[in-house]
mmCIF file of C-alpha atoms in Angstrom:
data_model
loop_
_atom_site.group_PDB
_atom_site.id
_atom_site.type_symbol
_atom_site.label_atom_id
_atom_site.label_comp_id
_atom_site.label_asym_id
_atom_site.label_seq_id
_atom_site.Cartn_x
_atom_site.Cartn_y
_atom_site.Cartn_z
ATOM 1 C CA MET A 110 -0.046 -0.002 -0.147
ATOM 2 C CA LEU A 111 1.822 3.396 -1.088
ATOM 3 C CA ASN A 112 1.081 6.013 1.628
ATOM 4 C CA LEU A 113 1.150 9.744 0.641
ATOM 5 C CA ILE A 114 2.236 11.754 2.738
ATOM 6 C CA SER A 115 2.257 15.739 1.574
ATOM 7 C CA CYS A 116 3.556 19.179 4.172
ATOM 8 C CA VAL A 117 0.351 21.750 3.592
ATOM 9 C CA LYS A 118 1.603 24.547 6.091
ATOM 10 C CA ASN A 119 2.026 26.039 9.842
ATOM 11 C CA GLN A 120 -0.128 25.910 11.707
ATOM 12 C CA SER A 121 -0.430 27.131 15.275
ATOM 13 C CA ILE A 122 -1.955 25.769 17.786
ATOM 14 C CA ASN A 123 -3.078 25.971 21.505
ATOM 15 C CA ASP A 124 -4.872 23.171 23.814
ATOM 16 C CA GLY A 125 -8.380 25.253 23.366
ATOM 17 C CA SER A 126 -7.951 24.080 19.151
ATOM 18 C CA LEU A 127 -8.039 21.205 19.234
ATOM 19 C CA ILE A 128 -10.714 18.103 20.248
ATOM 20 C CA SER A 129 -9.745 14.423 20.804
ATOM 21 C CA LEU A 130 -10.475 11.488 18.723
ATOM 22 C CA ASN A 131 -11.919 10.334 21.440
ATOM 23 C CA ASP A 132 -14.313 12.948 22.640
ATOM 24 C CA ALA A 133 -15.044 13.830 18.790
ATOM 25 C CA GLU A 134 -16.559 10.699 18.444
ATOM 26 C CA LYS A 135 -18.924 11.042 21.383
ATOM 27 C CA GLU A 136 -20.153 14.345 20.158
ATOM 28 C CA TYR A 137 -20.227 12.524 16.453
ATOM 29 C CA SER A 138 -22.297 9.646 18.404
ATOM 30 C CA ALA A 139 -24.415 12.800 19.812
ATOM 31 C CA VAL A 140 -24.965 13.078 16.023
ATOM 32 C CA ILE A 141 -26.064 10.433 14.555
ATOM 33 C CA PHE A 142 -28.174 9.221 17.310
ATOM 34 C CA THR A 143 -29.914 13.357 16.630
ATOM 35 C CA LYS A 144 -30.324 12.869 13.149
ATOM 36 C CA THR A 145 -31.763 9.614 13.387
ATOM 37 C CA THR A 146 -34.227 9.965 16.396
ATOM 38 C CA GLU A 147 -35.361 12.765 13.484
ATOM 39 C CA TYR A 148 -35.920 9.936 10.772
ATOM 40 C CA PHE A 149 -36.636 7.279 12.510
ATOM 41 C CA PRO A 150 -37.874 7.512 16.254
ATOM 42 C CA ASN A 151 -37.967 4.195 16.162
ATOM 43 C CA TYR A 152 -34.588 2.553 15.524
ATOM 44 C CA ALA A 153 -32.678 5.413 17.788
ATOM 45 C CA PHE A 154 -29.898 3.545 19.173
ATOM 46 C CA TYR A 155 -27.081 5.586 21.420
ATOM 47 C CA PHE A 156 -23.456 4.039 19.590
ATOM 48 C CA LEU A 157 -20.482 4.794 19.349
ATOM 49 C CA PHE A 158 -19.730 5.470 15.526
ATOM 50 C CA PRO A 159 -15.929 5.287 15.324
ATOM 51 C CA LEU A 160 -14.266 8.358 12.951
ATOM 52 C CA GLU A 161 -10.843 5.757 12.117
ATOM 53 C CA LYS A 162 -10.969 3.266 9.456
ATOM 54 C CA VAL A 163 -7.499 3.377 9.667
ATOM 55 C CA ASP A 164 -4.620 1.911 12.130
ATOM 56 C CA PHE A 165 -2.112 3.643 11.811
ATOM 57 C CA ARG A 166 0.209 1.076 13.866
ATOM 58 C CA CYS A 167 1.418 3.919 15.758
ATOM 59 C CA HIS A 168 0.843 4.969 19.139
ATOM 60 C CA ARG A 169 -0.544 8.842 18.805
ATOM 61 C CA ASP A 170 -3.423 10.558 19.829
ATOM 62 C CA ILE A 171 -5.202 11.677 17.091
ATOM 63 C CA HIS A 172 -7.062 14.845 17.011
ATOM 64 C CA TYR A 173 -8.802 17.529 14.972
ATOM 65 C CA ASP A 174 -9.277 21.093 14.458
ATOM 66 C CA LYS A 175 -11.624 21.847 17.307
ATOM 67 C CA SER A 176 -14.147 24.762 14.004
ATOM 68 C CA ASP A 177 -13.540 22.447 12.199
ATOM 69 C CA PHE A 178 -15.076 20.179 13.134
ATOM 70 C CA ARG A 179 -18.213 21.224 14.564
ATOM 71 C CA LYS A 180 -18.640 23.037 12.390
ATOM 72 C CA CYS A 181 -19.069 19.527 10.577
ATOM 73 C CA MET A 182 -21.589 18.608 12.613
ATOM 74 C CA LYS A 183 -23.734 21.944 12.714
ATOM 75 C CA ASN A 184 -23.253 21.597 8.609
ATOM 76 C CA ILE A 185 -24.974 17.276 8.925
ATOM 77 C CA LEU A 186 -27.744 19.319 12.136
ATOM 78 C CA LEU A 187 -28.771 20.773 9.630
ATOM 79 C CA SER A 188 -28.626 18.866 6.429
ATOM 80 C CA ASN A 189 -31.586 17.286 5.100
ATOM 81 C CA PHE A 190 -30.845 13.444 3.923
ATOM 82 C CA GLN A 191 -33.689 11.813 1.884
ATOM 83 C CA SER A 192 -33.406 8.530 3.179
ATOM 84 C CA ARG A 193 -35.350 5.667 2.771
ATOM 85 C CA THR A 194 -33.808 3.245 5.806
ATOM 86 C CA PRO A 195 -31.556 3.620 9.367
ATOM 87 C CA ASP A 196 -29.302 2.175 7.464
ATOM 88 C CA GLU A 197 -28.624 4.039 4.639
ATOM 89 C CA LEU A 198 -29.219 6.937 6.507
ATOM 90 C CA LEU A 199 -25.767 6.236 8.405
ATOM 91 C CA SER A 200 -24.311 5.415 4.825
ATOM 92 C CA ARG A 201 -25.780 9.131 4.005
ATOM 93 C CA ILE A 202 -24.404 10.845 6.893
ATOM 94 C CA GLU A 203 -20.581 9.681 6.355
ATOM 95 C CA ILE A 204 -20.811 10.003 3.710
ATOM 96 C CA PHE A 205 -21.408 13.372 3.819
ATOM 97 C CA LYS A 206 -18.595 13.549 6.386
ATOM 98 C CA ASP A 207 -15.901 12.305 4.419
ATOM 99 C CA THR A 208 -16.004 13.821 1.105
ATOM 100 C CA LEU A 209 -18.054 17.993 2.265
ATOM 101 C CA CYS A 210 -16.656 18.238 5.727
ATOM 102 C CA ASP A 211 -12.910 19.687 5.677
ATOM 103 C CA LEU A 212 -12.021 17.717 8.887
ATOM 104 C CA LYS A 213 -8.288 18.048 10.090
ATOM 105 C CA LYS A 214 -6.567 14.957 11.825
ATOM 106 C CA ILE A 215 -2.788 16.463 14.020
ATOM 107 C CA ILE A 216 -1.345 13.769 15.219
ATOM 108 C CA LEU A 217 0.424 14.253 18.683
ATOM 109 C CA LEU A 218 3.555 11.869 20.239
ATOM 110 C CA LYS A 219 1.952 11.252 23.972
ATOM 111 C CA ASP A 220 2.135 13.667 26.450
ATOM 112 C CA SER A 221 3.615 16.089 23.720
ATOM 113 C CA ILE A 222 2.983 19.141 23.867
ATOM 114 C CA THR A 223 -0.306 21.194 21.643
ATOM 115 C CA LYS A 224 1.175 24.539 21.885
ATOM 116 C CA GLY A 225 3.534 26.467 19.332
ATOM 117 C CA GLU A 226 3.710 25.981 16.252
ATOM 118 C CA LEU A 227 3.187 22.671 14.042
ATOM 119 C CA ASN A 228 4.105 21.638 9.926
ATOM 120 C CA LEU A 229 0.522 19.631 9.335
ATOM 121 C CA CYS A 230 0.322 16.982 7.239
ATOM 122 C CA GLU A 231 -1.440 15.328 5.085
ATOM 123 C CA ILE A 232 -1.491 11.108 5.420
ATOM 124 C CA ASN A 233 -4.081 10.295 2.068
ATOM 125 C CA PRO A 234 -3.938 6.285 2.381
#
């Protein structure tokens, strides 16, 4: 498998500008629960939905840019998904997230300092 890494820009980060993968998955799951309740109230249940399917086989802390992530979740909540089944709704939400949201993933070393300037790199598996 070929992985392409391209460094795009330097970005200043601080403690409040990131959301951890764990917190992001909780928020994403709550958004899915809300949308499922809206369209299929009898089938709504809370389940922790993963955001990452790729195992990088490294022990790193994965974070997202908080403002981009929250904007994505807000757009999912405001969108009208034409779905006939709960599974189709989940699929459409996932496609929306993957294609229309600009989620910047930031991978930090364990116990790294989250202040200062980092060179942001995009990983394209």
